[in-house]
Coordinates of C-alpha atoms and ligand atoms in Angstrom, one line a residue:
X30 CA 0.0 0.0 0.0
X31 CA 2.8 2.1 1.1
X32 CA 4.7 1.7 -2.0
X33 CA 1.4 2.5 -4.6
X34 CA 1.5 5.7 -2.7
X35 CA 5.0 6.3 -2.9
X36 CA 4.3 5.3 -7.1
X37 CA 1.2 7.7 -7.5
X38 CA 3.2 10.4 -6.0
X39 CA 6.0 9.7 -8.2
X40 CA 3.6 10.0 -10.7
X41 CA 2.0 12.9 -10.0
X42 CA 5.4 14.5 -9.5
X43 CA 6.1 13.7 -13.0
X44 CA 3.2 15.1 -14.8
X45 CA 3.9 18.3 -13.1
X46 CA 7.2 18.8 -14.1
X47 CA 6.3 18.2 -17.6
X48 CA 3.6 20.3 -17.6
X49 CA 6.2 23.1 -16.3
X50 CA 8.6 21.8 -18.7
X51 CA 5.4 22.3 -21.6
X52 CA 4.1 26.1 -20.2
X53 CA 7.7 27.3 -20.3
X54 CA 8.2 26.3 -24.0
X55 CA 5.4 28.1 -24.7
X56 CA 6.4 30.8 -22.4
X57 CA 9.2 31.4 -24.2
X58 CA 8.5 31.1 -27.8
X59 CA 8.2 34.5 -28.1
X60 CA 12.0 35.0 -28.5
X61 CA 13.7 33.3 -30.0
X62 CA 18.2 33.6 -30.8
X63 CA 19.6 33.2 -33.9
X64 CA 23.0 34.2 -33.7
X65 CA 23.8 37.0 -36.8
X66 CA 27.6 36.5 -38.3
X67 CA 27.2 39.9 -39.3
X68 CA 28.2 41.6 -35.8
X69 CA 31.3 42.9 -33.9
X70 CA 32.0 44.8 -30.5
X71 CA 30.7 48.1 -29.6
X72 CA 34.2 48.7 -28.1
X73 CA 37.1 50.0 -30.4
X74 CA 39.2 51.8 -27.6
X75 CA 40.6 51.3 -24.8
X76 CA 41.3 54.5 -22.5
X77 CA 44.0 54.0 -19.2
X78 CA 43.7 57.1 -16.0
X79 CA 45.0 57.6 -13.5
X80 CA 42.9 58.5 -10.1
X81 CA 45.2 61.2 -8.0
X82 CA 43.5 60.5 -5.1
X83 CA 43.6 56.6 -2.9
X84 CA 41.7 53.7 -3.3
X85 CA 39.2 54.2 -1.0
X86 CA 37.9 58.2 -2.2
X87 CA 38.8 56.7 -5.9
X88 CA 36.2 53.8 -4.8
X89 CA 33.5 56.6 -3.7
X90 CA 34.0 58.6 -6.3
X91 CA 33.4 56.5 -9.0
X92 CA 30.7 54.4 -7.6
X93 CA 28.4 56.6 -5.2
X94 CA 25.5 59.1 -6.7
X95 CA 27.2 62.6 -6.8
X96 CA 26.5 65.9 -8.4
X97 CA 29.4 65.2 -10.4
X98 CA 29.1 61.2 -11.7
X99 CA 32.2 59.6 -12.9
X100 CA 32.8 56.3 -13.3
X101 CA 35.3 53.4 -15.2
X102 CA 34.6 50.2 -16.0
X103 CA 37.9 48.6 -14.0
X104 CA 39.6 50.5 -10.9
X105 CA 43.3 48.6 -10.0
X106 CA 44.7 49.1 -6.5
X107 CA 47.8 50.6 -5.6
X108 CA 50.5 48.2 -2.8
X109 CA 51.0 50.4 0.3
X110 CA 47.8 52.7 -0.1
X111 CA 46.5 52.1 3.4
X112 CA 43.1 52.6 2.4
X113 CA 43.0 49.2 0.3
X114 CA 44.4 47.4 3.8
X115 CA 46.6 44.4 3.4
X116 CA 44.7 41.6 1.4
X117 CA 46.8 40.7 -2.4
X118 CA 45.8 43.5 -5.0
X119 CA 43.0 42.7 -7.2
X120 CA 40.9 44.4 -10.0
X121 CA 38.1 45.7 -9.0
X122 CA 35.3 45.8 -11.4
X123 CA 32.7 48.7 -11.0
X124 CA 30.9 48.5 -14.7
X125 CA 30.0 46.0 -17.2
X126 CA 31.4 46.3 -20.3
X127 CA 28.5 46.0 -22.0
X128 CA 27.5 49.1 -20.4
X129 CA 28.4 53.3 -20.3
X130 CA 30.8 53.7 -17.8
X131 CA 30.9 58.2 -17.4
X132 CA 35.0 57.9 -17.4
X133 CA 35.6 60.1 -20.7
X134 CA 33.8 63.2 -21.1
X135 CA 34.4 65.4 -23.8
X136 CA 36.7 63.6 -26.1
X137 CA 38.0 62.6 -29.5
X138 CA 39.8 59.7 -31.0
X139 CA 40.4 58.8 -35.0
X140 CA 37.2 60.7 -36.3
X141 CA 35.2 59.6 -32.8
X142 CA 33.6 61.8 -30.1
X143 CA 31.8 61.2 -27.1
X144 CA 34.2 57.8 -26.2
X145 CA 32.3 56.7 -23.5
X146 CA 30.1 54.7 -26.0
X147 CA 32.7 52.7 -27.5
X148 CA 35.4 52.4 -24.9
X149 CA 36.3 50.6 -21.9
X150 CA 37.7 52.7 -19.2
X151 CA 40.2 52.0 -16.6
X152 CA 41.6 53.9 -13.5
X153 CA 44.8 53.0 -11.7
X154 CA 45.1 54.5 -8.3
X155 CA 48.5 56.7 -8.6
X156 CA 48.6 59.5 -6.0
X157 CA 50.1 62.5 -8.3
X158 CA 50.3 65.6 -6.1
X159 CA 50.9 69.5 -6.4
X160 CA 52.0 72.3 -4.2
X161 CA 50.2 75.4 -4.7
X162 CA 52.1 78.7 -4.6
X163 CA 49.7 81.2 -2.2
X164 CA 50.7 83.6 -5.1
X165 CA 51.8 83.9 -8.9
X166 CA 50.7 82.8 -12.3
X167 CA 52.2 80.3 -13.8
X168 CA 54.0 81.9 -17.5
X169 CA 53.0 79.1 -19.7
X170 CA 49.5 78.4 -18.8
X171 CA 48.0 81.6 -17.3
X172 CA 46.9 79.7 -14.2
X173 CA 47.7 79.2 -11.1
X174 CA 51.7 78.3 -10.3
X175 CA 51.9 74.7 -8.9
X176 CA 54.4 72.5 -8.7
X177 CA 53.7 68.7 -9.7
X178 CA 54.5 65.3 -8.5
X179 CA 53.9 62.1 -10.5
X180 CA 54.9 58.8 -8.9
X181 CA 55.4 56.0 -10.7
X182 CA 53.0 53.1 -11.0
X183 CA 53.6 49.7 -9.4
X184 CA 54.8 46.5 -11.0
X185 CA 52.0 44.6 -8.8
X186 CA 49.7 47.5 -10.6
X187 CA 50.4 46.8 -14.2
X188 CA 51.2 43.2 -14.1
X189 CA 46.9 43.8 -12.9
X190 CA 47.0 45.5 -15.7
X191 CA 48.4 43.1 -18.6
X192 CA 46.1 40.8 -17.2
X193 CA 43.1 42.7 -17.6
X194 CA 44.0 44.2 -21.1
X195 CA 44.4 39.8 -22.1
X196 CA 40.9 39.3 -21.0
X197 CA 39.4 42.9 -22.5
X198 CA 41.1 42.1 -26.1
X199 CA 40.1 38.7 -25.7
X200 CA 36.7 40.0 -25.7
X201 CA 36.8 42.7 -28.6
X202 CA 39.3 41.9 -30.6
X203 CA 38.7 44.7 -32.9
X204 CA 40.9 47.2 -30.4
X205 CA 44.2 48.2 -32.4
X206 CA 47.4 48.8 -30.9
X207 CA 46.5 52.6 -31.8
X208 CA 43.7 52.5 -30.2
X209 CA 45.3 51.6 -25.9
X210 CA 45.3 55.5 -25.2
X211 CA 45.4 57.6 -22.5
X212 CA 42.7 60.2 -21.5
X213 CA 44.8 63.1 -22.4
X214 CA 45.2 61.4 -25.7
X215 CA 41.6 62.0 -26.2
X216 CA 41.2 65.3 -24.2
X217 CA 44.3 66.8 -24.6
X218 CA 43.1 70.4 -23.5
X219 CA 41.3 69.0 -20.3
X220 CA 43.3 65.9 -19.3
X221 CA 47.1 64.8 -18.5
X222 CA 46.1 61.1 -17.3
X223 CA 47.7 58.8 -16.9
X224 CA 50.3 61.2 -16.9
X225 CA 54.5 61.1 -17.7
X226 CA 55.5 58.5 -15.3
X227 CA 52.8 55.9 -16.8
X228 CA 54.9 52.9 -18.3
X229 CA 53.6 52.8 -21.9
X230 CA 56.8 51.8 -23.9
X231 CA 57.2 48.6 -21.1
X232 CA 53.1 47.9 -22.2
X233 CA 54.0 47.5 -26.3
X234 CA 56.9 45.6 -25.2
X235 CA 54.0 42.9 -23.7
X236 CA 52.1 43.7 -26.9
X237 CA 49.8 46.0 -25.8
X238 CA 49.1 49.2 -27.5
X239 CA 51.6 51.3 -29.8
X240 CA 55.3 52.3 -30.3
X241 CA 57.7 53.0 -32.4
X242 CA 61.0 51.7 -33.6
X243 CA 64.0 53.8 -33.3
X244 CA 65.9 53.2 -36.2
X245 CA 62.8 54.9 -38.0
X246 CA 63.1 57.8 -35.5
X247 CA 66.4 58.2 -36.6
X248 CA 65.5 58.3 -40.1
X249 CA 63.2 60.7 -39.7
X250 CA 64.9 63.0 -37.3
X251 CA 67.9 62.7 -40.1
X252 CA 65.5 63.7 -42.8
X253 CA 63.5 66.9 -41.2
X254 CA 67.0 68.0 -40.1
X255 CA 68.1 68.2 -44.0
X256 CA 64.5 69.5 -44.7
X257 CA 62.4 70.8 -41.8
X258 CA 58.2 70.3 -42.5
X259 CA 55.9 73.0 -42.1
X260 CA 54.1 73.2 -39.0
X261 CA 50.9 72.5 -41.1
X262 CA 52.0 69.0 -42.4
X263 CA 52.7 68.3 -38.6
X264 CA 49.2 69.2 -37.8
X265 CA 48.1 66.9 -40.4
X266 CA 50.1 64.1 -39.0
X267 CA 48.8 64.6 -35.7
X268 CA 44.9 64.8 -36.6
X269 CA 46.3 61.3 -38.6
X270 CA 47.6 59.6 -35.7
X271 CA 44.1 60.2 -34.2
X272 CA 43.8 63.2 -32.3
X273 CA 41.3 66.0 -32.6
X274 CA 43.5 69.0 -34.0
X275 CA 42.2 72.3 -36.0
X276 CA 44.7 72.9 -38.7
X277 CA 45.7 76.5 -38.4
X278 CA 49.2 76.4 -39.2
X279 CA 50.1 78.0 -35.8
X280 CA 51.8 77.4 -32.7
X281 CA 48.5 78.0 -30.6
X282 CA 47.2 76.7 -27.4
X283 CA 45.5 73.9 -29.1
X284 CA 48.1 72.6 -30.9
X285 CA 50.6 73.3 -27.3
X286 CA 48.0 70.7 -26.1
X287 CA 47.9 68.4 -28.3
X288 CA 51.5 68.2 -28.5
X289 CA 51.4 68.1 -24.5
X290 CA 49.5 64.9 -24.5
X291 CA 51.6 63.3 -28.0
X292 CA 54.8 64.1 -25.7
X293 CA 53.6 62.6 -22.6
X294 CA 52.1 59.2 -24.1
X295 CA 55.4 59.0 -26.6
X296 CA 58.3 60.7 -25.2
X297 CA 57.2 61.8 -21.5
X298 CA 61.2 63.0 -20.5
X299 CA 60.8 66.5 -23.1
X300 CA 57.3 67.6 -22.3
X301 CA 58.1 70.3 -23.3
X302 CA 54.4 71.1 -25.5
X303 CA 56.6 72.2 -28.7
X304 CA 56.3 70.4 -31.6
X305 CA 60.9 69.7 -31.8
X306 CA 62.3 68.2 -34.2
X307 CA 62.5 65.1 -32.4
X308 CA 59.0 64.7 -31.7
X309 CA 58.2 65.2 -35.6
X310 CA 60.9 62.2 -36.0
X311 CA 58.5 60.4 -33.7
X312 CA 55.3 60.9 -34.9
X313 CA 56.4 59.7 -38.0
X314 CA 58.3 56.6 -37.1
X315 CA 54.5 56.0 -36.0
X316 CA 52.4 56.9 -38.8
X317 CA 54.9 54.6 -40.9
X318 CA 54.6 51.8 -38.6
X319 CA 50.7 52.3 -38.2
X320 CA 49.4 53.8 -41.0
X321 CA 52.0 53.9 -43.7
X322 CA 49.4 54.3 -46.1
X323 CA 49.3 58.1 -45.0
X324 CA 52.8 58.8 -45.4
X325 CA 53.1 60.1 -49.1
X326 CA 50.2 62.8 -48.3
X327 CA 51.5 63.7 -45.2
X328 CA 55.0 64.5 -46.1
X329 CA 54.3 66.4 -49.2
X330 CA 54.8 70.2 -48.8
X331 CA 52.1 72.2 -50.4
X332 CA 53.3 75.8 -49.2
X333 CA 57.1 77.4 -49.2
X334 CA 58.5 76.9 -45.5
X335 CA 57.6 79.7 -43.2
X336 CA 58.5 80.8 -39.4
X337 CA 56.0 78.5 -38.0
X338 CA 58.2 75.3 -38.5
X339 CA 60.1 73.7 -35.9
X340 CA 63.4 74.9 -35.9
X341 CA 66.8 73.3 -34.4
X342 CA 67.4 76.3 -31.9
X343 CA 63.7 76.6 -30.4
X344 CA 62.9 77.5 -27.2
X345 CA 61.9 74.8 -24.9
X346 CA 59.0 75.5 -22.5
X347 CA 58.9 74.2 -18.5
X348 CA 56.4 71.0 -19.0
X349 CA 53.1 72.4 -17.9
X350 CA 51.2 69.6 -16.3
X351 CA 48.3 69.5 -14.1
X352 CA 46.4 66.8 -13.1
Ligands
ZN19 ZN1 41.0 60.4 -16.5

């Protein structure tokens, strides 16, 4: 008796779970996935900051309602910040990539604004610093006189880092070497993050993002000495490499920045915000390792030289940075 019990309650057990099983088919025929080959990644870019303050007001900021929302898709630790305690660094995920995270603002990369919809975004804590004078302006920027520390990142930091990039390319493989940048690469005028100390030569060494080779640098830097290029064709060179540049043919403050934030990605020891020779030589050895297909354009002089190209003797500026 016991066991035609136990068997009608098997029984009835079984009809319900394929009625379940039946209700959610139907449930769910509404939808139905049929994967397109015709797709890719939203994300084309990859942009790298750096947070000035610690880990724990870096951790506020970018994840607590404020009247100022920022936020990053990835937030790596620094070792010794006392506000991360003592447990092994790790990477701290605040946004899904599928998702806006509020980490670039007003920027331009390659013939792209408004990055936040196509990049992923990721702070390192590095405590730069400044000293404010109580008095003074500073001669190069019109703003206040400060002076500037930048620390250097890590190891613990950006071996976090390589190991993150692995798993982001992984997962949009469209991302060119071009296209690992910093956010003063795409808001030059704004931005000096990640700043001069951030180790972006030792990062193309791993593979990740760009860099030239110096025997072009050398061929280049041997070829404007013999024939300097006119400060327009360097404009042209730099709106090529990717960033947002009017072409005025003048040394003004927009080109100053954008030469700021070329100088600190590619040769952060002469920020110096003058277009030198040797930063021409550079941006070159680039644009023929990257995009050699721009090359013939870009070095062909349209107008006679004038006073606006870089000369040997130039003046070099004080690097004007601020964070
Ligand atoms: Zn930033």
């Amino acid at each position: 008796m016991q066991n035609e019990t136990h068997m009608m309650l098997r029984r009835i057990t079984a009809l319900f779970i394929t009625f379940v099983a039946a209700f959610n088919i139907v449930a769910c025929t509404t939808t139905q996935t049929t994967d397109s080959a015709n797709q890719n990644s939203r994300v084309s870019i990859i942009v790298i900051h750096h947070t000035t303050a610690n880990f724990g007001d870096s951790l506020q900021i970018l994840t607590k309602p404020s009247s100022y929302p920022v936020s990053s898709h990835y937030l790596i630790p620094e070792p010794g910040d006392p506000t991360y305690g003592k447990s092994p660094l790790k990477i701290f995920k605040l946004v899904d990539e599928s998702r806006r995270a509020w980490h670039a603002g007003t920027s331009y990369w390659a013939g792209k604004s408004g990055l936040n919809d196509q990049s992923i975004g990721i702070e390192l804590v590095n405590r730069t610093w400044c000293h404010a004078s109580d008095t003074g302006v500073n001669p190069y920027t019109g703003g206040p006189d400060r002076l500037c520390f930048y620390p250097d990142f890590a190891d613990g930091q950006i071996a976090l880092l390589t190991e993150l990039l692995d798993e982001i390319l992984e997962r949009h493989p469209d991302v060119k070497p071009t296209h690992i940048i910093g956010h003063s690469d795409i808001a030059p005028g704004r931005k000096i993050d990640p700043g001069p100390r951030f180790p972006w030569q030792r990062l193309a060494s791993l593979g990740y993002g760009a860099w030239y080779d110096d025997a072009t640098v050398i061929q280049y830097w041997e070829r404007f000495r013999a024939e300097p290029l006119p400060l327009i064709n360097l404009q042209k060179a730099l709106a090529a490499y990717g960033y947002e540049i009017e072409l005025t043919g003048e040394i003004d403050e927009q080109t100053r920045n954008v030469v700021r934030a070329f100088q600190l990605h590619f040769q952060p020891w002469a920020v110096t915000r003058e277009m030198t020779r040797e930063s021409a030589a550079i941006l070159f050895a680039l644009l023929d390792k990257y995009y050699p297909e721009r090359l013939d354009e870009l070095l062909q002089v349209e107008e006679p030289l004038d006073s606006t190209a870089p000369c040997e003797n130039e003046q070099v500026d004080e690097p004007e940075m601020t964070p």
